[in-house]
Tab-separated table of C-alpha atoms in Angstrom:
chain	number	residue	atom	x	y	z
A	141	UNK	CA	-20.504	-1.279	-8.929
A	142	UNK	CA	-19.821	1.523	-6.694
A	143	UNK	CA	-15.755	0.848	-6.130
A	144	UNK	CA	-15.921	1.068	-10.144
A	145	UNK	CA	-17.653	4.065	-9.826
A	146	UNK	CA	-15.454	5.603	-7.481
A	147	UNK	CA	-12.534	4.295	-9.654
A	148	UNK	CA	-13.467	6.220	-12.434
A	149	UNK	CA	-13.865	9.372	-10.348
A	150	UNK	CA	-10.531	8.981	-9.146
A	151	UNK	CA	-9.355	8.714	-12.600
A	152	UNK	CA	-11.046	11.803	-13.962
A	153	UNK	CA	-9.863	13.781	-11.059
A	154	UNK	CA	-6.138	12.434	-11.374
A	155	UNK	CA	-6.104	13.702	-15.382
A	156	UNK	CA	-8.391	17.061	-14.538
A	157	UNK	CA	-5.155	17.641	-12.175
A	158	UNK	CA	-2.753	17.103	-14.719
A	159	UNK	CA	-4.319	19.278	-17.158
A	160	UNK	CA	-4.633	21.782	-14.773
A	161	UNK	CA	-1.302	22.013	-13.552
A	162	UNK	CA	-0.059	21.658	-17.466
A	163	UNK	CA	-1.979	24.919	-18.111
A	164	UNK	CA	-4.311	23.006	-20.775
A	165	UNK	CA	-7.054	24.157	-18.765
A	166	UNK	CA	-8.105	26.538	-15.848
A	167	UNK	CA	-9.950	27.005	-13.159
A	168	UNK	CA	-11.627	30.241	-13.936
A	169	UNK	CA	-13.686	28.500	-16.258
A	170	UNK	CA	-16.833	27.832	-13.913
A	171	UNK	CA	-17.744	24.414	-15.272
A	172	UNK	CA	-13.953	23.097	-14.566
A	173	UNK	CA	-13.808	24.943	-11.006
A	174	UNK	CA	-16.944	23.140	-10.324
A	175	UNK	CA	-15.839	19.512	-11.397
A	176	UNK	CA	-12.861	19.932	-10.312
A	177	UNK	CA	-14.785	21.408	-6.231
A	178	UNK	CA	-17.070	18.551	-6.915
A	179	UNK	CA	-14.334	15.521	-7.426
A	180	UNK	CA	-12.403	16.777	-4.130
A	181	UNK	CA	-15.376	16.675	-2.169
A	182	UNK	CA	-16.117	13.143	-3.378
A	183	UNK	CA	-12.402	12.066	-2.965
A	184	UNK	CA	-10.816	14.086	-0.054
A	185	UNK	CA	-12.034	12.335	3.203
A	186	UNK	CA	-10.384	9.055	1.630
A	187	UNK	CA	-7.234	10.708	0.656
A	188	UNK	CA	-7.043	12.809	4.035
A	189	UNK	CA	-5.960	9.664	6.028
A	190	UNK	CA	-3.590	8.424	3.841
A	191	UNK	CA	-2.123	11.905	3.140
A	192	UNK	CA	-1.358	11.619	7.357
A	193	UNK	CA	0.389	8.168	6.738
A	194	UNK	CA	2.646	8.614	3.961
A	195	UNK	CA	5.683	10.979	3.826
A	196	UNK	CA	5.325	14.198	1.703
A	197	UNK	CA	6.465	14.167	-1.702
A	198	UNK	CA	5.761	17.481	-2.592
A	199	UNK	CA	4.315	18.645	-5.044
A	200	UNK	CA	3.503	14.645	-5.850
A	201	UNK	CA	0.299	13.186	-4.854
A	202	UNK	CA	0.335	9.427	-4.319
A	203	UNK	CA	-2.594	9.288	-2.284
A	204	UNK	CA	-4.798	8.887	-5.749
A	205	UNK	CA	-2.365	5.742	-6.215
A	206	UNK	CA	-2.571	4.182	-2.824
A	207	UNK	CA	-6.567	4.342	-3.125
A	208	UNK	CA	-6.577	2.721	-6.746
A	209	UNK	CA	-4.694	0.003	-5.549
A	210	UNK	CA	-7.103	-0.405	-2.033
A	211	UNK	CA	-9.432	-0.689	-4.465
A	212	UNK	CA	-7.791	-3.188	-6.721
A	213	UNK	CA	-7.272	-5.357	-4.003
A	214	UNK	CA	-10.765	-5.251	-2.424
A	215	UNK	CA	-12.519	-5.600	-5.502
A	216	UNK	CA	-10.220	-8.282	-6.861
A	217	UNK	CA	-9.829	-10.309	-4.188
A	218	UNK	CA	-11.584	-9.623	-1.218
A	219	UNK	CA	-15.165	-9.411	-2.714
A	220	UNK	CA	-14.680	-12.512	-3.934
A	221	UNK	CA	-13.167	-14.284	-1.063
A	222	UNK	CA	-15.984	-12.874	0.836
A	223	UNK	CA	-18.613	-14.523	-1.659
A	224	UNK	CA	-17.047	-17.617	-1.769
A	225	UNK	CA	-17.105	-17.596	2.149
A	226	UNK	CA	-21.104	-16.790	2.323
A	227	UNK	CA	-21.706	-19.479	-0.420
A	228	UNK	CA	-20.114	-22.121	1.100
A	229	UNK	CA	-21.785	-21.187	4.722
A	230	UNK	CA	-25.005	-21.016	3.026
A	231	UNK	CA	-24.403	-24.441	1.501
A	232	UNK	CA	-23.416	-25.900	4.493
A	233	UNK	CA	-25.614	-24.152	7.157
C-alpha cells in the first residue's frame, strides 16, 4: 500500500511540474508553492541518488521515470516472489 502511495505522489508531482513549467499555474499561489515544497520533500532523497547516476539531460528529469519503474518492478515482481518464498518456507519448516 505504501509503494502505491508513493506512486501516486510521484505522479501528482510529475503533472504539478508540467503545469508549472507550461505557465498553467504558479508558484506564488501559496497553496501550489506548498504542494509543490511538500512533494519534493517527500520525493527528493529518492531522486538525489539517481540524479548522481544518470547523465544530465537538462532541463529533462528522468529520475521521476527511473523510480516508477523501481517501483513497478518491486511491487510486481519482487513482493510476490518474496511471498511465495515465505509461504513455501512456512509450509515446509
Amino acid at each position: 500500500m505504501l509503494l502505491n502511495v508513493f506512486w501516486w505522489i510521484i505522479v501528482v508531482q510529475a503533472v504539478l511540474s508540467w503545469l508549472i513549467a507550461f505557465n498553467v499555474i504558479n508558484t506564488h499561489n501559496d497553496f501550489v508553492r506548498a504542494l509543490w515544497d511538500g512533494l519534493g520533500r517527500l520525493t527528493e532523497p529518492v531522486y538525489r541518488p539517481i540524479r548522481r547516476i544518470l547523465p544530465d539531460f537538462g532541463a529533462l528529469d528522468i529520475s521521476p521515470l527511473v523510480v516508477l519503474l523501481v517501483l513497478i518492478i518491486v511491487s510486481g515482481y519482487l513482493i510476490p516472489f518474496l511471498q511465495r518464498q515465505i509461504a513455501t518456507a512456512a509450509y515446509l519448516g
